[in-house]
mmCIF file of C-alpha atoms in Angstrom:
data_model
loop_
_atom_site.group_PDB
_atom_site.id
_atom_site.type_symbol
_atom_site.label_atom_id
_atom_site.label_comp_id
_atom_site.label_asym_id
_atom_site.label_seq_id
_atom_site.Cartn_x
_atom_site.Cartn_y
_atom_site.Cartn_z
ATOM 1 C CA MET A 749 33.695 98.714 216.034
ATOM 2 C CA GLY A 750 34.956 102.000 214.370
ATOM 3 C CA VAL A 751 35.126 105.591 214.605
ATOM 4 C CA SER A 752 32.009 107.524 215.186
ATOM 5 C CA GLU A 753 31.075 110.485 212.720
ATOM 6 C CA GLU A 754 31.084 112.677 215.995
ATOM 7 C CA LEU A 755 34.903 111.638 216.683
ATOM 8 C CA LEU A 756 35.574 112.175 213.027
ATOM 9 C CA SER A 757 34.327 115.487 213.354
ATOM 10 C CA GLU A 758 36.260 116.281 216.259
ATOM 11 C CA LEU A 759 39.435 115.634 214.576
ATOM 12 C CA ARG A 760 38.797 117.877 211.652
ATOM 13 C CA VAL A 761 40.003 121.403 212.003
ATOM 14 C CA ARG A 762 37.269 123.970 211.855
ATOM 15 C CA PRO A 763 37.729 126.776 209.134
ATOM 16 C CA GLY A 764 39.198 129.749 211.059
ATOM 17 C CA SER A 765 40.179 127.935 214.475
ATOM 18 C CA LYS A 766 43.651 127.676 216.198
ATOM 19 C CA VAL A 767 45.599 124.765 216.318
ATOM 20 C CA SER A 768 47.945 123.643 219.078
ATOM 21 C CA LEU A 769 49.730 120.643 218.290
ATOM 22 C CA ALA A 770 51.158 119.950 221.680
ATOM 23 C CA LYS A 771 47.773 120.074 223.313
ATOM 24 C CA LEU A 772 46.645 117.241 221.069
ATOM 25 C CA ASP A 773 47.554 113.646 221.954
ATOM 26 C CA PRO A 774 48.864 111.587 219.160
ATOM 27 C CA GLY A 775 48.608 108.583 221.139
ATOM 28 C CA ARG A 776 44.911 108.908 221.528
ATOM 29 C CA THR A 777 42.906 105.586 220.970
ATOM 30 C CA LEU A 778 39.600 106.781 219.967
ATOM 31 C CA GLY A 779 37.998 104.220 222.222
ATOM 32 C CA LEU A 780 39.305 101.655 219.886
ATOM 33 C CA ASP A 781 41.743 98.620 220.670
ATOM 34 C CA LYS A 782 43.992 96.943 218.159
ATOM 35 C CA ASP A 783 42.314 93.657 217.881
ATOM 36 C CA SER A 784 38.807 95.142 216.686
ATOM 37 C CA SER A 785 40.655 97.933 214.870
ATOM 38 C CA LYS A 786 42.201 95.261 212.337
ATOM 39 C CA GLN A 787 38.958 93.576 211.749
ATOM 40 C CA ARG A 788 37.300 97.133 211.561
ATOM 41 C CA LEU A 789 40.178 97.972 208.807
ATOM 42 C CA GLU A 790 39.299 94.643 206.935
ATOM 43 C CA GLU A 791 35.496 95.648 206.771
ATOM 44 C CA LEU A 792 36.534 99.246 205.686
ATOM 45 C CA ARG A 793 38.679 97.850 202.967
ATOM 46 C CA ALA A 794 36.339 95.755 201.389
ATOM 47 C CA GLU A 795 33.679 98.802 201.414
ATOM 48 C CA MET A 796 36.274 100.848 199.736
ATOM 49 C CA ALA A 797 36.922 98.438 197.021
ATOM 50 C CA GLU A 798 33.256 98.529 196.195
ATOM 51 C CA LEU A 799 32.921 102.119 196.242
ATOM 52 C CA GLN A 800 36.256 102.782 194.339
ATOM 53 C CA GLU A 801 34.818 100.693 191.529
ATOM 54 C CA LEU A 802 31.315 102.434 191.562
ATOM 55 C CA LEU A 803 33.449 105.575 191.465
ATOM 56 C CA PHE A 804 35.223 104.637 188.514
ATOM 57 C CA ALA A 805 32.204 103.537 186.902
ATOM 58 C CA ASP A 806 29.891 106.585 187.993
ATOM 59 C CA ARG A 807 32.883 108.935 186.696
ATOM 60 C CA SER A 808 30.771 112.106 188.151
ATOM 61 C CA ARG A 809 33.382 112.770 191.111
ATOM 62 C CA GLY A 810 37.197 112.083 191.730
ATOM 63 C CA LEU A 811 39.067 111.731 195.154
ATOM 64 C CA LEU A 812 42.350 113.285 196.275
ATOM 65 C CA ILE A 813 43.847 111.975 199.656
ATOM 66 C CA VAL A 814 46.596 114.287 200.479
ATOM 67 C CA LEU A 815 49.021 112.679 203.301
ATOM 68 C CA GLN A 816 51.181 114.911 205.340
ATOM 69 C CA GLY A 817 53.323 114.746 208.497
ATOM 70 C CA MET A 818 56.669 114.331 210.166
ATOM 71 C CA ASP A 819 59.344 112.030 209.155
ATOM 72 C CA THR A 820 58.215 108.376 210.185
ATOM 73 C CA SER A 821 54.407 109.668 210.771
ATOM 74 C CA GLY A 822 53.410 106.677 208.694
ATOM 75 C CA LYS A 823 52.301 108.090 205.253
ATOM 76 C CA ASP A 824 53.936 105.180 203.338
ATOM 77 C CA GLY A 825 52.110 102.842 205.881
ATOM 78 C CA THR A 826 48.981 104.218 205.425
ATOM 79 C CA VAL A 827 49.103 104.014 201.446
ATOM 80 C CA LYS A 828 50.010 100.346 202.138
ATOM 81 C CA ASN A 829 47.346 99.440 204.764
ATOM 82 C CA VAL A 830 44.452 101.399 203.936
ATOM 83 C CA MET A 831 44.357 101.163 200.367
ATOM 84 C CA ALA A 832 45.551 97.612 200.030
ATOM 85 C CA GLY A 833 42.009 96.548 198.363
ATOM 86 C CA VAL A 834 41.531 99.403 195.836
ATOM 87 C CA ASP A 835 41.909 98.733 192.178
ATOM 88 C CA PRO A 836 45.397 99.723 190.849
ATOM 89 C CA HIS A 837 43.575 100.919 187.751
ATOM 90 C CA GLY A 838 41.534 103.279 189.539
ATOM 91 C CA CYS A 839 44.062 104.523 192.203
ATOM 92 C CA ARG A 840 47.090 106.776 191.388
ATOM 93 C CA VAL A 841 49.760 107.562 194.063
ATOM 94 C CA THR A 842 52.175 110.642 193.692
ATOM 95 C CA ALA A 843 55.065 110.947 196.135
ATOM 96 C CA PHE A 844 56.558 114.705 195.716
ATOM 97 C CA LYS A 845 60.254 114.798 196.153
ATOM 98 C CA ALA A 846 62.483 118.239 195.581
ATOM 99 C CA PRO A 847 61.506 119.645 192.415
ATOM 100 C CA THR A 848 63.324 119.199 189.173
ATOM 101 C CA ASP A 849 64.876 121.813 187.279
ATOM 102 C CA GLU A 850 61.880 121.904 184.832
ATOM 103 C CA GLU A 851 59.351 122.117 187.942
ATOM 104 C CA ARG A 852 61.283 125.006 189.467
ATOM 105 C CA GLY A 853 60.974 126.639 186.038
ATOM 106 C CA HIS A 854 57.125 126.958 186.830
ATOM 107 C CA ASP A 855 54.915 128.179 189.589
ATOM 108 C CA PHE A 856 54.919 125.887 192.617
ATOM 109 C CA LEU A 857 51.901 124.430 192.044
ATOM 110 C CA TRP A 858 52.355 123.631 188.374
ATOM 111 C CA ARG A 859 53.601 119.814 189.215
ATOM 112 C CA ILE A 860 50.722 119.596 191.609
ATOM 113 C CA HIS A 861 47.955 120.236 189.258
ATOM 114 C CA ARG A 862 49.259 118.012 186.717
ATOM 115 C CA ALA A 863 48.951 115.158 189.304
ATOM 116 C CA VAL A 864 45.575 115.625 190.371
ATOM 117 C CA PRO A 865 43.338 112.953 189.397
ATOM 118 C CA PRO A 866 40.605 112.908 186.995
ATOM 119 C CA ARG A 867 36.904 112.301 187.661
ATOM 120 C CA GLY A 868 36.328 108.304 188.496
ATOM 121 C CA ILE A 869 39.844 108.273 189.844
ATOM 122 C CA VAL A 870 41.443 108.065 193.593
ATOM 123 C CA GLY A 871 44.410 109.833 194.093
ATOM 124 C CA ILE A 872 46.899 109.875 196.804
ATOM 125 C CA PHE A 873 49.575 112.600 197.402
ATOM 126 C CA ASN A 874 52.523 111.219 199.439
ATOM 127 C CA ARG A 875 53.840 114.570 200.742
ATOM 128 C CA SER A 876 51.955 117.705 198.441
ATOM 129 C CA HIS A 877 51.900 121.252 197.824
ATOM 130 C CA TYR A 878 52.178 121.680 201.406
ATOM 131 C CA GLU A 879 55.998 121.514 201.446
ATOM 132 C CA ASP A 880 56.150 124.728 199.729
ATOM 133 C CA VAL A 881 55.057 126.280 203.009
ATOM 134 C CA LEU A 882 56.388 123.592 205.523
ATOM 135 C CA ILE A 883 60.053 122.398 204.172
ATOM 136 C CA ALA A 884 60.221 125.924 202.137
ATOM 137 C CA ARG A 885 59.595 127.865 205.041
ATOM 138 C CA VAL A 886 61.505 126.070 207.785
ATOM 139 C CA ARG A 887 64.778 125.432 205.351
ATOM 140 C CA GLY A 888 64.241 129.612 204.192
ATOM 141 C CA LEU A 889 64.294 128.235 200.411
ATOM 142 C CA VAL A 890 61.897 131.256 199.892
ATOM 143 C CA PRO A 891 61.246 134.420 201.288
ATOM 144 C CA GLU A 892 59.066 134.880 204.156
ATOM 145 C CA LYS A 893 56.630 137.041 201.720
ATOM 146 C CA VAL A 894 56.591 134.429 199.403
ATOM 147 C CA TRP A 895 55.523 131.498 201.606
ATOM 148 C CA LYS A 896 53.057 133.506 203.496
ATOM 149 C CA GLU A 897 51.102 134.313 199.818
ATOM 150 C CA ARG A 898 50.876 130.703 199.387
ATOM 151 C CA TYR A 899 48.103 130.112 201.665
ATOM 152 C CA ALA A 900 45.770 131.890 199.967
ATOM 153 C CA LEU A 901 46.902 130.429 196.689
ATOM 154 C CA ILE A 902 46.790 126.967 198.007
ATOM 155 C CA ASN A 903 43.146 127.578 199.251
ATOM 156 C CA ALA A 904 42.050 128.889 195.830
ATOM 157 C CA PHE A 905 43.597 125.913 194.218
ATOM 158 C CA GLU A 906 41.911 123.323 196.202
ATOM 159 C CA SER A 907 38.564 125.436 195.719
ATOM 160 C CA LEU A 908 39.109 124.799 191.982
ATOM 161 C CA ILE A 909 39.887 121.375 192.410
ATOM 162 C CA ASP A 910 36.768 120.524 194.328
ATOM 163 C CA GLU A 911 34.614 122.952 191.727
ATOM 164 C CA GLY A 912 36.075 120.622 188.968
ATOM 165 C CA GLY A 913 34.671 117.507 190.744
ATOM 166 C CA VAL A 914 37.370 116.128 192.874
ATOM 167 C CA THR A 915 36.750 115.923 196.403
ATOM 168 C CA VAL A 916 39.842 116.812 198.783
ATOM 169 C CA LEU A 917 40.690 115.070 202.100
ATOM 170 C CA LYS A 918 43.742 115.947 203.942
ATOM 171 C CA PHE A 919 45.124 114.012 206.721
ATOM 172 C CA PHE A 920 48.032 115.289 209.118
ATOM 173 C CA LEU A 921 49.396 112.218 210.843
ATOM 174 C CA HIS A 922 50.386 113.326 214.307
ATOM 175 C CA ILE A 923 52.954 111.580 216.224
ATOM 176 C CA SER A 924 54.703 112.578 219.144
ATOM 177 C CA LYS A 925 58.696 113.258 219.094
ATOM 178 C CA ASP A 926 59.209 110.496 221.207
ATOM 179 C CA GLU A 927 57.548 108.036 218.949
ATOM 180 C CA GLN A 928 59.589 109.352 216.192
ATOM 181 C CA ARG A 929 62.769 108.569 218.116
ATOM 182 C CA ALA A 930 61.834 105.277 218.502
ATOM 183 C CA ARG A 931 60.648 104.781 214.647
ATOM 184 C CA LEU A 932 63.851 106.375 213.608
ATOM 185 C CA GLN A 933 66.014 103.971 215.776
ATOM 186 C CA ALA A 934 64.414 101.172 214.694
ATOM 187 C CA ARG A 935 65.655 101.912 211.278
ATOM 188 C CA VAL A 936 68.928 101.953 212.295
ATOM 189 C CA ASP A 937 68.810 98.819 214.609
ATOM 190 C CA ASP A 938 67.301 96.834 211.757
ATOM 191 C CA PRO A 939 69.603 96.092 208.648
ATOM 192 C CA HIS A 940 66.612 95.429 206.656
ATOM 193 C CA LYS A 941 65.501 98.981 207.243
ATOM 194 C CA HIS A 942 68.433 100.676 206.968
ATOM 195 C CA TRP A 943 67.371 101.599 203.557
ATOM 196 C CA LYS A 944 64.904 103.583 205.083
ATOM 197 C CA PHE A 945 67.063 105.823 207.331
ATOM 198 C CA ASN A 946 68.571 108.836 206.321
ATOM 199 C CA PRO A 947 71.116 110.731 208.433
ATOM 200 C CA ALA A 948 69.541 113.967 207.223
ATOM 201 C CA ASP A 949 66.362 113.063 209.084
ATOM 202 C CA LEU A 950 68.227 113.742 212.450
ATOM 203 C CA LYS A 951 68.773 117.546 211.043
ATOM 204 C CA GLU A 952 65.050 118.012 210.492
ATOM 205 C CA ARG A 953 64.462 116.331 213.761
ATOM 206 C CA GLU A 954 66.624 119.156 215.610
ATOM 207 C CA ARG A 955 63.925 121.633 213.804
ATOM 208 C CA TRP A 956 60.798 119.768 215.401
ATOM 209 C CA HIS A 957 59.177 122.970 216.897
ATOM 210 C CA GLU A 958 59.873 124.713 213.526
ATOM 211 C CA TYR A 959 58.193 122.232 211.728
ATOM 212 C CA GLU A 960 55.257 121.881 214.281
ATOM 213 C CA LYS A 961 54.625 125.886 214.367
ATOM 214 C CA ALA A 962 54.885 125.569 210.245
ATOM 215 C CA TYR A 963 52.102 122.765 210.473
ATOM 216 C CA GLU A 964 49.908 124.826 212.719
ATOM 217 C CA ASP A 965 49.813 127.674 210.371
ATOM 218 C CA ALA A 966 49.084 125.474 207.694
ATOM 219 C CA LEU A 967 46.401 123.508 209.233
ATOM 220 C CA GLU A 968 44.962 127.093 210.617
ATOM 221 C CA LYS A 969 45.158 128.696 207.375
ATOM 222 C CA CYS A 970 44.145 125.963 205.054
ATOM 223 C CA SER A 971 41.489 123.977 206.512
ATOM 224 C CA THR A 972 38.236 125.047 204.389
ATOM 225 C CA GLU A 973 34.894 123.824 203.938
ATOM 226 C CA ARG A 974 35.768 122.214 200.979
ATOM 227 C CA ALA A 975 39.184 120.832 201.613
ATOM 228 C CA PRO A 976 38.966 120.230 205.342
ATOM 229 C CA TRP A 977 42.288 118.964 207.179
ATOM 230 C CA THR A 978 41.864 115.874 209.713
ATOM 231 C CA ILE A 979 44.470 115.664 212.523
ATOM 232 C CA VAL A 980 44.951 111.760 212.786
ATOM 233 C CA PRO A 981 46.404 110.522 216.204
ATOM 234 C CA ALA A 982 49.215 108.349 214.613
ATOM 235 C CA ASP A 983 51.320 107.013 217.515
ATOM 236 C CA LYS A 984 49.510 103.838 217.216
ATOM 237 C CA LYS A 985 49.246 102.632 213.602
ATOM 238 C CA TRP A 986 46.102 100.897 213.914
ATOM 239 C CA VAL A 987 44.300 104.070 215.036
ATOM 240 C CA ARG A 988 45.780 106.004 212.342
ATOM 241 C CA ASN A 989 44.541 103.514 209.586
ATOM 242 C CA VAL A 990 41.097 103.184 210.812
ATOM 243 C CA VAL A 991 40.644 106.940 211.153
ATOM 244 C CA VAL A 992 41.832 107.342 207.470
ATOM 245 C CA ALA A 993 39.824 104.552 206.148
ATOM 246 C CA GLU A 994 36.619 105.354 207.988
ATOM 247 C CA THR A 995 36.918 109.054 206.587
ATOM 248 C CA VAL A 996 37.597 107.995 203.147
ATOM 249 C CA VAL A 997 34.616 105.684 203.113
ATOM 250 C CA ARG A 998 32.276 108.184 204.838
ATOM 251 C CA THR A 999 33.487 110.661 201.916
ATOM 252 C CA LEU A 1000 32.901 107.957 199.204
ATOM 253 C CA ARG A 1001 29.226 107.051 200.563
ATOM 254 C CA ALA A 1002 28.264 110.702 200.728
ATOM 255 C CA MET A 1003 29.005 111.209 197.062
ATOM 256 C CA LYS A 1004 26.018 109.221 196.103
ATOM 257 C CA LEU A 1005 27.435 107.577 193.326
ATOM 258 C CA LYS A 1006 25.466 105.457 190.809
ATOM 259 C CA TRP A 1007 26.069 102.596 188.363
ATOM 260 C CA PRO A 1008 25.705 103.901 185.169
ATOM 261 C CA LYS A 1009 23.127 102.838 183.013
ATOM 262 C CA ALA A 1010 23.456 100.009 180.372
ATOM 263 C CA GLU A 1011 23.234 101.452 176.749
ATOM 264 C CA PHE A 1012 21.654 97.928 175.493
ATOM 265 C CA ASP A 1013 18.968 95.867 176.565
ATOM 266 C CA PRO A 1014 20.728 93.328 179.059
ATOM 267 C CA LYS A 1015 17.347 91.202 178.778
ATOM 268 C CA GLY A 1016 18.038 90.742 174.921
ATOM 269 C CA VAL A 1017 21.576 89.403 175.421
ATOM 270 C CA VAL A 1018 22.455 85.599 176.109
ATOM 271 C CA VAL A 1019 25.877 84.647 176.231
ATOM 272 C CA ARG A 1020 26.379 81.212 174.405
#
């Protein structure tokens, strides 16, 4: 059992609509259960692998998957679990960190545009250009006038990407503050996860409501017909994985990709 198109549509942010994350339950199961979700994920990964090969062969479109969320929301886990069956030759993952000196010498979208996948490739952004209206806003790294102008620039940028043949899917992995606390504590308690813990995350956690408001504005102002946001209930990892996988598979199906015609007569070829 998977997630119906009706439910997936419900999770998408309609252009121009208001978003209140506090009113959205990050613990929703969407009618799924853990065991059947694992089986469904296996089915989706198998189909995704086939569709990704077709995308690579057809080369009429590309796919960009944007993953955003609070610390510990599961961006890395989504890449690891959802994209497990995809051919690495046809998939590129970019994790955006603090900009380098060279990147700071350009406009904020310069480094992002360089990482956009070409047609035929699946690109995944683990964090993205949205950091420039999130962390840049909350930490006061740029003036308010600057980050406010970026919403329109982002929409134009994503429209350009789509016009150029790359479909954009954006997922906000929505977790609760209690779930974040549990995941951070698990990193502290497990010596094998100490490398994943950064004490600075606790300072960011103190700004939870500021980040929540910044995300709400980004979701409201930058969910468009061409590049919609999907708010994924992410307290339960198995729900998160199935929602993302279902959306990716349905998007690839809708592209109506075709195998390229052979440039030779296969009937006349015999391999000896």
